[in-house]
Amino acid sequence: MCCAESCTGGLIGAAMTDMAGSSEYFLGSAVTYSNEAKMKLLGVREQTLADHGAVSEETASEMALGAAALFGADYSVAVTGIAGPGGETPTKPVGLVYIAVSDGSRVVVTKNNFEGGRQQVRDSTVMEACGLLKDFIEGIL
């Protein structure tokens, strides 16, 4: 499995590698904080970013598919959101995070609204992303 991270800045990859033996299943993580990195590394389309923004269901979906392709992974998880402080808009508040999981063909995306400061939003995102990936792999989603 692999991941593509924006607002978490590598925290999901760190959580995955905290466990001994993670090299048996974890291929890597792409931290794509900028739109340019999302496009260059993950193949997120410029038009997707223009139409929907970096923090959107569509971008999260393309990030997950791009990560799976980049790493040749069976499963991927991708996150994009607004951890704050600042960066929010009237329609995209601080704490808004999209999490996508994929098996390379099917993608499930959730919209999350986390409370708290920057670190709490990021920590909540890591926990939710790991749980979502687990449920996806187990066929619950």
Short mmCIF file of C-alpha atoms in Angstrom, two decimals:
data_model
loop_
_atom_site.label_atom_id
_atom_site.label_comp_id
_atom_site.label_asym_id
_atom_site.label_seq_id
_atom_site.Cartn_x
_atom_site.Cartn_y
_atom_site.Cartn_z
CA MET A 1 0.00 0.00 0.00
CA CYS A 2 1.00 3.62 -0.37
CA CYS A 3 -0.24 7.09 0.39
CA ALA A 4 -0.41 10.59 -1.03
CA GLU A 5 -0.52 13.36 1.54
CA SER A 6 -1.15 17.06 1.43
CA CYS A 7 -2.35 18.57 4.72
CA THR A 8 -0.79 15.79 6.83
CA GLY A 9 2.68 16.37 5.38
CA GLY A 10 3.91 12.80 5.81
CA LEU A 11 2.18 11.88 9.07
CA ILE A 12 0.31 8.95 7.52
CA GLY A 13 3.53 7.51 6.14
CA ALA A 14 5.13 7.99 9.55
CA ALA A 15 2.23 6.20 11.24
CA MET A 16 2.47 3.31 8.78
CA THR A 17 6.19 2.89 9.37
CA ASP A 18 5.90 3.08 13.16
CA MET A 19 5.01 -0.61 13.09
CA ALA A 20 7.78 -3.20 12.87
CA GLY A 21 7.59 -5.16 9.64
CA SER A 22 5.86 -2.38 7.73
CA SER A 23 8.31 -2.84 4.86
CA GLU A 24 6.36 -5.99 3.98
CA TYR A 25 3.31 -3.97 2.92
CA PHE A 26 4.15 -0.24 2.83
CA LEU A 27 5.73 0.99 -0.41
CA GLY A 28 5.97 4.72 0.26
CA SER A 29 4.33 8.09 0.62
CA ALA A 30 4.27 11.11 -1.66
CA VAL A 31 3.92 14.42 0.16
CA THR A 32 2.29 16.64 -2.44
CA TYR A 33 1.60 19.85 -0.56
CA SER A 34 1.61 22.11 -3.62
CA ASN A 35 -0.68 21.90 -6.63
CA GLU A 36 2.42 21.57 -8.82
CA ALA A 37 3.52 18.47 -6.90
CA LYS A 38 0.02 17.01 -7.14
CA MET A 39 0.14 17.41 -10.92
CA LYS A 40 3.76 16.32 -11.49
CA LEU A 41 3.96 13.36 -9.10
CA LEU A 42 0.39 12.09 -9.02
CA GLY A 43 -1.01 13.18 -12.36
CA VAL A 44 -3.78 15.31 -10.86
CA ARG A 45 -5.22 17.23 -13.80
CA GLU A 46 -4.79 20.99 -13.89
CA GLN A 47 -8.43 21.25 -14.94
CA THR A 48 -9.53 19.36 -11.82
CA LEU A 49 -7.65 21.83 -9.64
CA ALA A 50 -9.06 24.79 -11.58
CA ASP A 51 -12.64 23.51 -11.46
CA HIS A 52 -12.79 22.05 -7.95
CA GLY A 53 -9.71 23.24 -6.05
CA ALA A 54 -7.01 21.30 -4.25
CA VAL A 55 -9.36 20.54 -1.36
CA SER A 56 -12.09 18.57 -3.12
CA GLU A 57 -13.48 15.10 -3.61
CA GLU A 58 -12.25 15.09 -7.20
CA THR A 59 -8.67 16.01 -6.29
CA ALA A 60 -8.55 13.43 -3.48
CA SER A 61 -9.76 10.76 -5.92
CA GLU A 62 -7.13 11.63 -8.52
CA MET A 63 -4.45 11.71 -5.81
CA ALA A 64 -5.35 8.18 -4.66
CA LEU A 65 -5.34 6.81 -8.20
CA GLY A 66 -2.10 8.63 -9.00
CA ALA A 67 -0.37 7.30 -5.89
CA ALA A 68 -1.39 3.71 -6.71
CA ALA A 69 0.03 4.15 -10.21
CA LEU A 70 3.22 5.87 -8.99
CA PHE A 71 4.08 3.16 -6.48
CA GLY A 72 2.48 0.18 -8.25
CA ALA A 73 0.44 -0.43 -5.11
CA ASP A 74 -2.60 -2.62 -4.61
CA TYR A 75 -4.10 -0.03 -2.24
CA SER A 76 -3.66 3.67 -1.70
CA VAL A 77 -4.93 6.37 0.62
CA ALA A 78 -4.83 10.09 -0.15
CA VAL A 79 -5.69 13.16 1.91
CA THR A 80 -6.19 16.81 1.06
CA GLY A 81 -7.60 19.43 3.36
CA ILE A 82 -7.35 22.65 5.32
CA ALA A 83 -5.58 22.16 8.64
CA GLY A 84 -5.45 25.88 9.48
CA PRO A 85 -5.01 28.29 10.91
CA GLY A 86 -6.08 30.27 7.88
CA GLY A 87 -6.62 29.09 4.34
CA GLU A 88 -10.36 28.69 4.72
CA THR A 89 -13.05 30.10 2.42
CA PRO A 90 -16.79 30.57 3.02
CA THR A 91 -17.43 27.11 1.54
CA LYS A 92 -14.26 25.35 2.74
CA PRO A 93 -13.67 25.84 6.47
CA VAL A 94 -10.62 24.93 8.52
CA GLY A 95 -10.93 21.24 9.35
CA LEU A 96 -12.39 20.23 5.98
CA VAL A 97 -10.50 17.15 4.78
CA TYR A 98 -11.21 14.75 1.93
CA ILE A 99 -9.85 11.23 2.34
CA ALA A 100 -9.75 8.83 -0.61
CA VAL A 101 -8.92 5.13 -0.66
CA SER A 102 -8.44 3.10 -3.81
CA ASP A 103 -7.49 -0.30 -5.15
CA GLY A 104 -6.38 1.21 -8.45
CA SER A 105 -9.80 0.99 -10.08
CA ARG A 106 -12.41 1.71 -7.40
CA VAL A 107 -12.19 4.85 -5.28
CA VAL A 108 -14.11 5.77 -2.13
CA VAL A 109 -13.91 9.37 -0.91
CA THR A 110 -15.16 10.74 2.41
CA LYS A 111 -15.71 14.35 3.36
CA ASN A 112 -14.68 15.11 6.93
CA ASN A 113 -15.01 18.19 9.11
CA PHE A 114 -12.54 17.91 11.97
CA GLU A 115 -12.50 20.23 14.98
CA GLY A 116 -9.56 21.78 16.78
CA GLY A 117 -6.26 23.38 15.97
CA ARG A 118 -3.84 22.46 13.21
CA GLN A 119 -2.24 19.49 14.95
CA GLN A 120 -5.58 18.10 16.08
CA VAL A 121 -6.96 18.30 12.53
CA ARG A 122 -3.87 16.55 11.20
CA ASP A 123 -3.93 13.85 13.89
CA SER A 124 -7.66 13.25 13.33
CA THR A 125 -7.00 12.96 9.60
CA VAL A 126 -4.32 10.30 10.15
CA MET A 127 -6.60 8.24 12.40
CA GLU A 128 -9.56 8.49 10.03
CA ALA A 129 -7.44 7.72 6.96
CA CYS A 130 -5.95 4.59 8.56
CA GLY A 131 -9.39 3.40 9.65
CA LEU A 132 -10.89 4.06 6.24
CA LEU A 133 -8.07 2.17 4.50
CA LYS A 134 -8.52 -0.77 6.88
CA ASP A 135 -12.27 -0.88 6.20
CA PHE A 136 -11.68 -0.63 2.45
CA ILE A 137 -9.17 -3.50 2.43
CA GLU A 138 -11.47 -5.64 4.58
CA GLY A 139 -14.35 -5.02 2.16
CA ILE A 140 -16.47 -3.06 4.62
CA LEU A 141 -16.62 -0.09 2.22
#
